[in-house]
PDB file of C-alpha atoms and ligand atoms in Angstrom:
ATOM      1  CA  UNK A 105       8.222  33.703 -11.038  1.00  0.00           C
ATOM      2  CA  UNK A 106       4.704  33.228 -12.321  1.00  0.00           C
ATOM      3  CA  UNK A 107       3.041  35.472 -14.859  1.00  0.00           C
ATOM      4  CA  UNK A 108       0.610  36.852 -12.308  1.00  0.00           C
ATOM      5  CA  UNK A 109       3.375  37.653  -9.824  1.00  0.00           C
ATOM      6  CA  UNK A 110       5.211  39.487 -12.607  1.00  0.00           C
ATOM      7  CA  UNK A 111       2.054  41.463 -13.281  1.00  0.00           C
ATOM      8  CA  UNK A 112       1.640  42.163  -9.584  1.00  0.00           C
ATOM      9  CA  UNK A 113       5.226  43.365  -9.099  1.00  0.00           C
ATOM     10  CA  UNK A 114       4.796  45.759 -11.968  1.00  0.00           C
ATOM     11  CA  UNK A 115       1.209  46.642 -11.246  1.00  0.00           C
ATOM     12  CA  UNK A 116       1.574  50.384 -11.077  1.00  0.00           C
ATOM     13  CA  UNK A 117       3.046  50.572 -14.537  1.00  0.00           C
ATOM     14  CA  UNK A 118       0.480  48.209 -16.009  1.00  0.00           C
ATOM     15  CA  UNK A 119      -2.392  50.167 -14.492  1.00  0.00           C
ATOM     16  CA  UNK A 120      -1.185  53.215 -16.351  1.00  0.00           C
ATOM     17  CA  UNK A 121      -0.359  51.299 -19.528  1.00  0.00           C
ATOM     18  CA  UNK A 122      -3.421  52.677 -21.245  1.00  0.00           C
ATOM     19  CA  UNK A 123      -1.992  56.185 -20.926  1.00  0.00           C
ATOM     20  CA  UNK A 124       1.685  55.569 -21.542  1.00  0.00           C
ATOM     21  CA  UNK A 125       1.469  56.396 -25.251  1.00  0.00           C
ATOM     22  CA  UNK A 126      -0.069  59.802 -24.480  1.00  0.00           C
ATOM     23  CA  UNK A 127       2.574  60.383 -21.812  1.00  0.00           C
ATOM     24  CA  UNK A 128       5.388  59.490 -24.240  1.00  0.00           C
ATOM     25  CA  UNK A 129       3.925  61.777 -26.886  1.00  0.00           C
ATOM     26  CA  UNK A 130       3.978  64.667 -24.398  1.00  0.00           C
ATOM     27  CA  UNK A 131       7.535  63.754 -23.389  1.00  0.00           C
ATOM     28  CA  UNK A 132       8.610  63.701 -27.063  1.00  0.00           C
ATOM     29  CA  UNK A 133       7.095  67.142 -27.682  1.00  0.00           C
ATOM     30  CA  UNK A 134       8.669  68.536 -24.508  1.00  0.00           C
ATOM     31  CA  UNK A 135      12.113  67.234 -25.567  1.00  0.00           C
ATOM     32  CA  UNK A 136      11.644  68.594 -29.081  1.00  0.00           C
ATOM     33  CA  UNK A 137      10.759  72.009 -27.631  1.00  0.00           C
ATOM     34  CA  UNK A 138      13.856  71.870 -25.411  1.00  0.00           C
ATOM     35  CA  UNK A 139      16.145  71.137 -28.372  1.00  0.00           C
ATOM     36  CA  UNK A 140      14.468  73.859 -30.454  1.00  0.00           C
ATOM     37  CA  UNK A 141      14.831  76.511 -27.755  1.00  0.00           C
ATOM     38  CA  UNK A 142      18.419  75.667 -26.888  1.00  0.00           C
ATOM     39  CA  UNK A 143      19.393  75.496 -30.568  1.00  0.00           C
ATOM     40  CA  UNK A 144      17.866  78.937 -31.155  1.00  0.00           C
ATOM     41  CA  UNK A 145      19.800  80.243 -28.143  1.00  0.00           C
ATOM     42  CA  UNK A 146      23.065  78.954 -29.632  1.00  0.00           C
ATOM     43  CA  UNK A 147      23.808  76.210 -27.090  1.00  0.00           C
ATOM     44  CA  UNK A 148      25.612  73.049 -28.189  1.00  0.00           C
ATOM     45  CA  UNK A 149      24.525  69.556 -27.176  1.00  0.00           C
ATOM     46  CA  UNK A 150      27.009  67.128 -25.584  1.00  0.00           C
ATOM     47  CA  UNK A 151      26.558  63.385 -25.299  1.00  0.00           C
ATOM     48  CA  UNK A 152      26.199  61.967 -21.782  1.00  0.00           C
ATOM     49  CA  UNK A 153      29.043  60.703 -19.614  1.00  0.00           C
ATOM     50  CA  UNK A 154      27.984  57.375 -18.046  1.00  0.00           C
ATOM     51  CA  UNK A 155      31.143  56.229 -16.216  1.00  0.00           C
ATOM     52  CA  UNK A 156      34.032  58.293 -14.907  1.00  0.00           C
ATOM     53  CA  UNK A 157      36.582  58.293 -12.071  1.00  0.00           C
ATOM     54  CA  UNK A 158      34.843  61.468 -10.850  1.00  0.00           C
ATOM     55  CA  UNK A 159      31.203  62.374 -10.416  1.00  0.00           C
ATOM     56  CA  UNK A 160      28.991  64.719  -8.418  1.00  0.00           C
ATOM     57  CA  UNK A 161      29.304  63.825  -4.680  1.00  0.00           C
ATOM     58  CA  UNK A 162      25.707  65.042  -4.071  1.00  0.00           C
ATOM     59  CA  UNK A 163      24.743  66.319  -0.650  1.00  0.00           C
ATOM     60  CA  UNK A 164      22.480  63.510   0.477  1.00  0.00           C
ATOM     61  CA  UNK A 165      23.299  59.828   1.162  1.00  0.00           C
ATOM     62  CA  UNK A 166      23.307  57.298  -1.704  1.00  0.00           C
ATOM     63  CA  UNK A 167      24.955  53.874  -2.057  1.00  0.00           C
ATOM     64  CA  UNK A 168      28.102  53.842  -4.170  1.00  0.00           C
ATOM     65  CA  UNK A 169      27.601  52.701  -7.761  1.00  0.00           C
ATOM     66  CA  UNK A 170      31.181  51.752  -8.629  1.00  0.00           C
ATOM     67  CA  UNK A 171      32.635  49.441 -11.257  1.00  0.00           C
ATOM     68  CA  UNK A 172      36.261  48.480 -11.926  1.00  0.00           C
ATOM     69  CA  UNK A 173      37.851  48.492 -15.356  1.00  0.00           C
ATOM     70  CA  UNK A 174      41.548  47.599 -15.764  1.00  0.00           C
ATOM     71  CA  UNK A 175      42.144  48.273 -12.076  1.00  0.00           C
ATOM     72  CA  UNK A 176      40.616  51.736 -12.381  1.00  0.00           C
ATOM     73  CA  UNK A 177      37.631  52.522 -10.204  1.00  0.00           C
ATOM     74  CA  UNK A 178      34.823  54.193 -12.097  1.00  0.00           C
ATOM     75  CA  UNK A 179      31.519  55.546 -10.820  1.00  0.00           C
ATOM     76  CA  UNK A 180      28.199  55.694 -12.574  1.00  0.00           C
ATOM     77  CA  UNK A 181      27.207  59.321 -13.150  1.00  0.00           C
ATOM     78  CA  UNK A 182      25.160  60.883 -10.338  1.00  0.00           C
ATOM     79  CA  UNK A 183      25.110  64.153 -12.241  1.00  0.00           C
ATOM     80  CA  UNK A 184      27.380  65.714 -14.852  1.00  0.00           C
ATOM     81  CA  UNK A 185      27.806  68.901 -12.788  1.00  0.00           C
ATOM     82  CA  UNK A 186      31.608  68.668 -12.734  1.00  0.00           C
ATOM     83  CA  UNK A 187      31.913  67.544 -16.364  1.00  0.00           C
ATOM     84  CA  UNK A 188      29.668  70.409 -17.484  1.00  0.00           C
ATOM     85  CA  UNK A 189      31.764  72.920 -15.594  1.00  0.00           C
ATOM     86  CA  UNK A 190      34.997  71.601 -17.117  1.00  0.00           C
ATOM     87  CA  UNK A 191      33.480  71.430 -20.614  1.00  0.00           C
ATOM     88  CA  UNK A 192      32.108  74.997 -20.594  1.00  0.00           C
ATOM     89  CA  UNK A 193      35.435  76.297 -19.290  1.00  0.00           C
ATOM     90  CA  UNK A 194      37.325  74.548 -22.078  1.00  0.00           C
ATOM     91  CA  UNK A 195      35.074  75.346 -25.036  1.00  0.00           C
ATOM     92  CA  UNK A 196      34.731  78.873 -26.390  1.00  0.00           C
ATOM     93  CA  UNK A 197      30.927  78.679 -26.535  1.00  0.00           C
ATOM     94  CA  UNK A 198      28.049  80.412 -24.739  1.00  0.00           C
ATOM     95  CA  UNK A 199      26.471  77.268 -23.337  1.00  0.00           C
ATOM     96  CA  UNK A 200      26.178  73.506 -23.471  1.00  0.00           C
ATOM     97  CA  UNK A 201      23.498  70.978 -22.568  1.00  0.00           C
ATOM     98  CA  UNK A 202      23.088  67.243 -22.182  1.00  0.00           C
ATOM     99  CA  UNK A 203      20.052  65.006 -21.734  1.00  0.00           C
ATOM    100  CA  UNK A 204      21.940  63.118 -19.076  1.00  0.00           C
ATOM    101  CA  UNK A 205      21.070  59.742 -17.519  1.00  0.00           C
ATOM    102  CA  UNK A 206      21.848  59.676 -13.797  1.00  0.00           C
ATOM    103  CA  UNK A 207      21.986  56.756 -11.353  1.00  0.00           C
ATOM    104  CA  UNK A 208      21.423  57.542  -7.676  1.00  0.00           C
ATOM    105  CA  UNK A 209      21.029  54.535  -5.383  1.00  0.00           C
ATOM    106  CA  UNK A 210      18.999  56.415  -2.777  1.00  0.00           C
ATOM    107  CA  UNK A 211      19.398  55.261   0.833  1.00  0.00           C
ATOM    108  CA  UNK A 212      16.413  56.692   2.582  1.00  0.00           C
ATOM    109  CA  UNK A 213      14.231  58.626   0.216  1.00  0.00           C
ATOM    110  CA  UNK A 214      10.489  58.162   0.494  1.00  0.00           C
ATOM    111  CA  UNK A 215       8.750  60.292  -2.055  1.00  0.00           C
ATOM    112  CA  UNK A 216       6.583  60.228  -5.130  1.00  0.00           C
ATOM    113  CA  UNK A 217       9.194  62.286  -6.973  1.00  0.00           C
ATOM    114  CA  UNK A 218      12.349  60.094  -6.995  1.00  0.00           C
ATOM    115  CA  UNK A 219      13.681  57.353  -9.275  1.00  0.00           C
ATOM    116  CA  UNK A 220      16.995  55.496  -8.913  1.00  0.00           C
ATOM    117  CA  UNK A 221      17.590  56.008 -12.620  1.00  0.00           C
ATOM    118  CA  UNK A 222      16.369  59.146 -14.340  1.00  0.00           C
ATOM    119  CA  UNK A 223      17.388  61.757 -16.910  1.00  0.00           C
ATOM    120  CA  UNK A 224      18.014  65.401 -16.372  1.00  0.00           C
ATOM    121  CA  UNK A 225      18.405  68.178 -18.852  1.00  0.00           C
ATOM    122  CA  UNK A 226      21.758  69.520 -17.668  1.00  0.00           C
ATOM    123  CA  UNK A 227      22.677  73.030 -18.835  1.00  0.00           C
ATOM    124  CA  UNK A 228      25.772  75.152 -18.174  1.00  0.00           C
ATOM    125  CA  UNK A 229      26.212  78.754 -19.338  1.00  0.00           C
ATOM    126  CA  UNK A 230      29.590  80.506 -19.470  1.00  0.00           C
ATOM    127  CA  UNK A 231      30.265  83.735 -17.495  1.00  0.00           C
ATOM    128  CA  UNK A 232      26.709  83.771 -16.209  1.00  0.00           C
ATOM    129  CA  UNK A 233      25.247  84.879 -12.869  1.00  0.00           C
ATOM    130  CA  UNK A 234      22.620  83.015 -10.862  1.00  0.00           C
ATOM    131  CA  UNK A 235      20.119  85.716 -11.741  1.00  0.00           C
ATOM    132  CA  UNK A 236      20.808  85.438 -15.490  1.00  0.00           C
ATOM    133  CA  UNK A 237      20.568  81.647 -15.417  1.00  0.00           C
ATOM    134  CA  UNK A 238      17.213  81.791 -13.614  1.00  0.00           C
ATOM    135  CA  UNK A 239      15.842  84.158 -16.242  1.00  0.00           C
ATOM    136  CA  UNK A 240      17.107  81.863 -19.037  1.00  0.00           C
ATOM    137  CA  UNK A 241      15.367  78.871 -17.441  1.00  0.00           C
ATOM    138  CA  UNK A 242      12.107  80.794 -17.051  1.00  0.00           C
ATOM    139  CA  UNK A 243      12.103  81.488 -20.797  1.00  0.00           C
ATOM    140  CA  UNK A 244      12.850  77.831 -21.530  1.00  0.00           C
ATOM    141  CA  UNK A 245      10.082  76.519 -19.254  1.00  0.00           C
ATOM    142  CA  UNK A 246       7.533  78.942 -20.729  1.00  0.00           C
ATOM    143  CA  UNK A 247       8.575  77.836 -24.239  1.00  0.00           C
ATOM    144  CA  UNK A 248       8.216  74.114 -23.382  1.00  0.00           C
ATOM    145  CA  UNK A 249       4.809  74.570 -21.727  1.00  0.00           C
ATOM    146  CA  UNK A 250       3.472  76.624 -24.645  1.00  0.00           C
ATOM    147  CA  UNK A 251       4.666  74.126 -27.266  1.00  0.00           C
ATOM    148  CA  UNK A 252       3.251  71.128 -25.389  1.00  0.00           C
ATOM    149  CA  UNK A 253      -0.061  72.913 -24.864  1.00  0.00           C
ATOM    150  CA  UNK A 254      -0.144  73.698 -28.565  1.00  0.00           C
ATOM    151  CA  UNK A 255       0.902  70.331 -29.935  1.00  0.00           C
ATOM    152  CA  UNK A 256      -0.657  67.894 -27.452  1.00  0.00           C
ATOM    153  CA  UNK A 257      -4.215  69.112 -27.043  1.00  0.00           C
ATOM    154  CA  UNK A 258      -5.693  65.631 -27.601  1.00  0.00           C
ATOM    155  CA  UNK A 259      -3.307  63.835 -25.236  1.00  0.00           C
ATOM    156  CA  UNK A 260      -3.691  66.419 -22.464  1.00  0.00           C
ATOM    157  CA  UNK A 261      -7.454  66.073 -22.655  1.00  0.00           C
ATOM    158  CA  UNK A 262      -7.156  62.294 -22.489  1.00  0.00           C
ATOM    159  CA  UNK A 263      -4.973  62.593 -19.366  1.00  0.00           C
ATOM    160  CA  UNK A 264      -7.246  65.280 -17.883  1.00  0.00           C
ATOM    161  CA  UNK A 265      -4.180  67.470 -17.539  1.00  0.00           C
ATOM    162  CA  UNK A 266      -4.378  71.223 -17.881  1.00  0.00           C
ATOM    163  CA  UNK A 267      -1.272  73.305 -18.585  1.00  0.00           C
ATOM    164  CA  UNK A 268      -1.095  76.813 -17.201  1.00  0.00           C
ATOM    165  CA  UNK A 269       1.656  78.879 -18.833  1.00  0.00           C
ATOM    166  CA  UNK A 270       3.677  80.626 -16.101  1.00  0.00           C
ATOM    167  CA  UNK A 271       4.597  84.311 -16.380  1.00  0.00           C
ATOM    168  CA  UNK A 272       7.997  85.911 -15.879  1.00  0.00           C
ATOM    169  CA  UNK A 273       9.475  86.663 -13.394  1.00  0.00           C
ATOM    170  CA  UNK A 274       8.700  83.626 -11.235  1.00  0.00           C
ATOM    171  CA  UNK A 275       8.319  84.247  -7.504  1.00  0.00           C
ATOM    172  CA  UNK A 276      11.540  83.844  -5.472  1.00  0.00           C
ATOM    173  CA  UNK A 277      11.747  82.619  -1.853  1.00  0.00           C
ATOM    174  CA  UNK A 278      14.891  82.379   0.240  1.00  0.00           C
ATOM    175  CA  UNK A 279      15.433  78.964   1.854  1.00  0.00           C
ATOM    176  CA  UNK A 280      16.180  80.783   5.118  1.00  0.00           C
ATOM    177  CA  UNK A 281      12.737  82.426   5.297  1.00  0.00           C
ATOM    178  CA  UNK A 282      10.982  79.194   4.310  1.00  0.00           C
ATOM    179  CA  UNK A 283      12.834  77.123   6.919  1.00  0.00           C
ATOM    180  CA  UNK A 284      11.738  79.600   9.568  1.00  0.00           C
ATOM    181  CA  UNK A 285       8.112  79.350   8.425  1.00  0.00           C
ATOM    182  CA  UNK A 286       7.793  75.639   7.564  1.00  0.00           C
ATOM    183  CA  UNK A 287      10.731  73.796   9.195  1.00  0.00           C
ATOM    184  CA  UNK A 288      13.047  71.332   7.406  1.00  0.00           C
ATOM    185  CA  UNK A 289      10.368  70.031   5.005  1.00  0.00           C
ATOM    186  CA  UNK A 290       9.877  73.513   3.575  1.00  0.00           C
ATOM    187  CA  UNK A 291      10.255  72.443  -0.072  1.00  0.00           C
ATOM    188  CA  UNK A 292       7.266  70.124  -0.180  1.00  0.00           C
ATOM    189  CA  UNK A 293       5.207  72.338   2.132  1.00  0.00           C
ATOM    190  CA  UNK A 294       5.581  75.494   0.044  1.00  0.00           C
ATOM    191  CA  UNK A 295       5.077  73.521  -3.177  1.00  0.00           C
ATOM    192  CA  UNK A 296       1.637  72.528  -1.883  1.00  0.00           C
ATOM    193  CA  UNK A 297       0.750  76.133  -1.125  1.00  0.00           C
ATOM    194  CA  UNK A 298       1.904  77.827  -4.347  1.00  0.00           C
ATOM    195  CA  UNK A 299      -0.162  77.887  -7.523  1.00  0.00           C
ATOM    196  CA  UNK A 300       2.605  78.739 -10.011  1.00  0.00           C
ATOM    197  CA  UNK A 301       6.231  77.773 -10.582  1.00  0.00           C
ATOM    198  CA  UNK A 302       8.621  79.460  -8.145  1.00  0.00           C
ATOM    199  CA  UNK A 303      12.267  79.529  -7.058  1.00  0.00           C
ATOM    200  CA  UNK A 304      13.916  78.749  -3.743  1.00  0.00           C
ATOM    201  CA  UNK A 305      17.385  80.285  -3.441  1.00  0.00           C
ATOM    202  CA  UNK A 306      20.424  80.152  -1.168  1.00  0.00           C
ATOM    203  CA  UNK A 307      20.977  76.594   0.091  1.00  0.00           C
ATOM    204  CA  UNK A 308      24.040  75.176   1.844  1.00  0.00           C
ATOM    205  CA  UNK A 309      24.896  72.463  -0.689  1.00  0.00           C
ATOM    206  CA  UNK A 310      27.558  70.822  -2.866  1.00  0.00           C
ATOM    207  CA  UNK A 311      31.076  72.279  -2.862  1.00  0.00           C
ATOM    208  CA  UNK A 312      30.815  73.500  -6.457  1.00  0.00           C
ATOM    209  CA  UNK A 313      27.883  75.889  -5.837  1.00  0.00           C
ATOM    210  CA  UNK A 314      29.155  79.431  -5.338  1.00  0.00           C
ATOM    211  CA  UNK A 315      29.369  80.664  -1.766  1.00  0.00           C
ATOM    212  CA  UNK A 316      29.008  84.396  -1.194  1.00  0.00           C
ATOM    213  CA  UNK A 317      32.458  85.849  -0.583  1.00  0.00           C
ATOM    214  CA  UNK A 318      31.246  88.269   2.095  1.00  0.00           C
ATOM    215  CA  UNK A 319      28.241  86.501   3.619  1.00  0.00           C
ATOM    216  CA  UNK A 320      29.807  83.104   4.273  1.00  0.00           C
ATOM    217  CA  UNK A 321      27.237  80.316   4.522  1.00  0.00           C
ATOM    218  CA  UNK A 322      25.074  81.985   1.853  1.00  0.00           C
ATOM    219  CA  UNK A 323      25.037  80.576  -1.674  1.00  0.00           C
ATOM    220  CA  UNK A 324      24.305  81.845  -5.196  1.00  0.00           C
ATOM    221  CA  UNK A 325      22.226  78.782  -6.014  1.00  0.00           C
ATOM    222  CA  UNK A 326      18.607  77.958  -6.699  1.00  0.00           C
ATOM    223  CA  UNK A 327      15.965  75.264  -7.028  1.00  0.00           C
ATOM    224  CA  UNK A 328      12.992  75.628  -9.342  1.00  0.00           C
ATOM    225  CA  UNK A 329       9.766  74.185  -7.905  1.00  0.00           C
ATOM    226  CA  UNK A 330       6.461  73.135  -9.383  1.00  0.00           C
ATOM    227  CA  UNK A 331       3.261  74.211  -7.600  1.00  0.00           C
ATOM    228  CA  UNK A 332       0.359  72.027  -6.356  1.00  0.00           C
ATOM    229  CA  UNK A 333       2.694  69.713  -4.404  1.00  0.00           C
ATOM    230  CA  UNK A 334       4.655  68.464  -7.445  1.00  0.00           C
ATOM    231  CA  UNK A 335       7.902  69.510  -5.759  1.00  0.00           C
ATOM    232  CA  UNK A 336      11.386  70.146  -7.112  1.00  0.00           C
ATOM    233  CA  UNK A 337      11.921  70.657 -10.848  1.00  0.00           C
ATOM    234  CA  UNK A 338      15.545  71.826 -11.125  1.00  0.00           C
ATOM    235  CA  UNK A 339      18.549  72.412  -8.938  1.00  0.00           C
ATOM    236  CA  UNK A 340      21.629  74.368  -9.819  1.00  0.00           C
ATOM    237  CA  UNK A 341      23.859  77.303  -9.075  1.00  0.00           C
ATOM    238  CA  UNK A 342      26.535  79.704 -10.029  1.00  0.00           C
ATOM    239  CA  UNK A 343      29.855  77.875  -9.558  1.00  0.00           C
ATOM    240  CA  UNK A 344      32.938  78.283  -7.467  1.00  0.00           C
ATOM    241  CA  UNK A 345      35.977  77.643  -9.651  1.00  0.00           C
ATOM    242  CA  UNK A 346      39.072  78.921  -7.861  1.00  0.00           C
ATOM    243  CA  UNK A 347      41.378  76.144  -6.683  1.00  0.00           C
ATOM    244  CA  UNK A 348      41.862  77.439  -3.099  1.00  0.00           C
ATOM    245  CA  UNK A 349      38.121  77.863  -2.579  1.00  0.00           C
ATOM    246  CA  UNK A 350      37.370  74.394  -3.975  1.00  0.00           C
ATOM    247  CA  UNK A 351      40.012  72.820  -1.697  1.00  0.00           C
ATOM    248  CA  UNK A 352      38.616  74.604   1.370  1.00  0.00           C
ATOM    249  CA  UNK A 353      35.051  73.557   0.582  1.00  0.00           C
ATOM    250  CA  UNK A 354      36.006  69.920  -0.076  1.00  0.00           C
ATOM    251  CA  UNK A 355      37.722  69.883   3.334  1.00  0.00           C
ATOM    252  CA  UNK A 356      34.734  71.473   5.078  1.00  0.00           C
ATOM    253  CA  UNK A 357      32.509  68.721   3.658  1.00  0.00           C
ATOM    254  CA  UNK A 358      34.938  65.922   4.578  1.00  0.00           C
ATOM    255  CA  UNK A 359      35.315  64.792   0.947  1.00  0.00           C
ATOM    256  CA  UNK A 360      38.332  62.675  -0.022  1.00  0.00           C
ATOM    257  CA  UNK A 361      40.574  64.565  -2.437  1.00  0.00           C
ATOM    258  CA  UNK A 362      41.459  61.315  -4.317  1.00  0.00           C
ATOM    259  CA  UNK A 363      37.884  61.163  -5.580  1.00  0.00           C
ATOM    260  CA  UNK A 364      38.306  64.475  -7.417  1.00  0.00           C
ATOM    261  CA  UNK A 365      41.887  64.184  -8.759  1.00  0.00           C
ATOM    262  CA  UNK A 366      41.345  65.180 -12.424  1.00  0.00           C
ATOM    263  CA  UNK A 367      38.959  68.003 -11.465  1.00  0.00           C
ATOM    264  CA  UNK A 368      41.405  69.360  -8.878  1.00  0.00           C
ATOM    265  CA  UNK A 369      44.292  69.210 -11.368  1.00  0.00           C
ATOM    266  CA  UNK A 370      42.294  71.285 -13.855  1.00  0.00           C
ATOM    267  CA  UNK A 371      41.292  73.806 -11.167  1.00  0.00           C
ATOM    268  CA  UNK A 372      44.931  74.091 -10.007  1.00  0.00           C
ATOM    269  CA  UNK A 373      45.999  74.786 -13.596  1.00  0.00           C
ATOM    270  CA  UNK A 374      43.396  77.621 -13.744  1.00  0.00           C
ATOM    271  CA  UNK A 375      41.459  75.757 -16.405  1.00  0.00           C
ATOM    272  CA  UNK A 376      38.057  76.154 -14.752  1.00  0.00           C
ATOM    273  CA  UNK A 377      36.258  79.467 -15.119  1.00  0.00           C
ATOM    274  CA  UNK A 378      33.009  81.186 -14.129  1.00  0.00           C
ATOM    275  CA  UNK A 379      29.687  79.642 -15.127  1.00  0.00           C
ATOM    276  CA  UNK A 380      26.209  78.864 -13.864  1.00  0.00           C
ATOM    277  CA  UNK A 381      23.969  75.924 -14.586  1.00  0.00           C
ATOM    278  CA  UNK A 382      21.353  73.524 -13.433  1.00  0.00           C
ATOM    279  CA  UNK A 383      19.594  70.257 -14.119  1.00  0.00           C
ATOM    280  CA  UNK A 384      15.887  69.992 -14.966  1.00  0.00           C
ATOM    281  CA  UNK A 385      14.530  66.507 -14.260  1.00  0.00           C
ATOM    282  CA  UNK A 386      12.940  65.151 -17.441  1.00  0.00           C
ATOM    283  CA  UNK A 387      10.594  62.674 -15.715  1.00  0.00           C
ATOM    284  CA  UNK A 388       9.588  65.340 -13.181  1.00  0.00           C
ATOM    285  CA  UNK A 389       8.801  67.757 -15.999  1.00  0.00           C
ATOM    286  CA  UNK A 390       6.650  65.164 -17.781  1.00  0.00           C
ATOM    287  CA  UNK A 391       4.982  64.186 -14.517  1.00  0.00           C
ATOM    288  CA  UNK A 392       3.989  67.803 -13.926  1.00  0.00           C
ATOM    289  CA  UNK A 393       2.778  68.315 -17.497  1.00  0.00           C
ATOM    290  CA  UNK A 394       0.694  65.135 -17.369  1.00  0.00           C
ATOM    291  CA  UNK A 395      -0.361  65.592 -13.701  1.00  0.00           C
ATOM    292  CA  UNK A 396       0.427  62.000 -12.673  1.00  0.00           C
ATOM    293  CA  UNK A 397       0.319  61.161  -8.977  1.00  0.00           C
ATOM    294  CA  UNK A 398       3.651  59.246  -8.962  1.00  0.00           C
ATOM    295  CA  UNK A 399       6.778  59.735 -11.068  1.00  0.00           C
ATOM    296  CA  UNK A 400       6.956  55.988 -11.787  1.00  0.00           C
ATOM    297  CA  UNK A 401       3.965  56.425 -14.109  1.00  0.00           C
ATOM    298  CA  UNK A 402       6.129  58.401 -16.543  1.00  0.00           C
ATOM    299  CA  UNK A 403       8.613  55.656 -17.328  1.00  0.00           C
ATOM    300  CA  UNK A 404       8.181  52.214 -18.892  1.00  0.00           C
ATOM    301  CA  UNK A 405      10.771  50.561 -16.632  1.00  0.00           C
ATOM    302  CA  UNK A 406      10.539  52.467 -13.353  1.00  0.00           C
ATOM    303  CA  UNK A 407      13.156  52.116 -10.622  1.00  0.00           C
ATOM    304  CA  UNK A 408      11.566  53.283  -7.396  1.00  0.00           C
ATOM    305  CA  UNK A 409      13.755  53.710  -4.283  1.00  0.00           C
ATOM    306  CA  UNK A 410      13.139  50.863  -1.842  1.00  0.00           C
ATOM    307  CA  UNK A 411      11.341  48.684  -4.421  1.00  0.00           C
ATOM    308  CA  UNK A 412      12.555  45.634  -6.316  1.00  0.00           C
ATOM    309  CA  UNK A 413      13.503  46.407  -9.908  1.00  0.00           C
ATOM    310  CA  UNK A 414      11.394  44.587 -12.521  1.00  0.00           C
ATOM    311  CA  UNK A 415      13.370  45.240 -15.717  1.00  0.00           C
TER     312      UNK A 415
HETATM  313  N1  LIG B 103      22.536  69.214 -12.190  1.00  0.00           N
HETATM  314  C1  LIG B 103      22.743  69.952 -10.982  1.00  0.00           C
HETATM  315  C2  LIG B 103      23.541  71.203 -11.277  1.00  0.00           C
HETATM  316  O1  LIG B 103      23.809  71.496 -12.412  1.00  0.00           O
HETATM  317  C3  LIG B 103      23.428  69.165  -9.950  1.00  0.00           C
HETATM  318  C4  LIG B 103      22.660  67.977  -9.451  1.00  0.00           C
HETATM  319  O2  LIG B 103      21.871  67.378 -10.119  1.00  0.00           O
HETATM  320  N2  LIG B 103      22.934  67.588  -8.246  1.00  0.00           N
HETATM  321  O3  LIG B 103      23.863  71.905 -10.345  1.00  0.00           O
END
């Protein structure tokens, strides 16, 4: 490979190189604000899980990222949803969080908002309802935005990015109403129309998101969205934790039980309890704060679905 072809293959990053220091400064302040807020709220930080025999199955197609160690098959973490749920059930604490690296080898995603490798701020709160978790996240987002606005005036000016501090409570839309109005692409369509952060609730999704016991097919889950077309910020939900319900939902989604053995054993032993949580994409947050047109501009070594990886 020649020098110029290396430059070409990594052009997008190099074009933005002049701004990467400002972007990283804003990211550092945003992460500092996150740690401050969660510390004040009494949450404890866990270190990330990178490989495990069990991970989040997700609800969209990705290639398997599996490695073998001593004849044991391990997967790279797609999200720590199941680990968070087990951890919060085991520990006698109010909440936990992780700045968690995830690998998702996307099959057919074409968007300006996806990376194969990214980090999410994963949070899980014990004995918490969907409504309570959403309110907690609104306070956190307002805190982050205010701190970044305060501490990064120079960098925001340089990036021509303006931060508007959202007000509580954020607007809430049901996915059912939006699908009727906009069709299947409702998330990106409504994100273009809104001018402040908002929630979309009640999606048919992963088995661990809580299904309403009376209104089957309705879920106590939520996505937080950015306005102005910046798309999804967070996804999460209140959790199902009873063994029989988990088994039924795994079957309904055609999942193989062997892939969830330790999780199922814990659920069968009644060692998983009620909680709610979610994951806020770190790169997506920084992209919104810095108003970049593509998420690859946020990271020094971007991994864009469908593109060759430089480093
Ligand atoms: N982090 C999300 C959650 O807590 C799950 C995900 O990323 N798929 O529900």
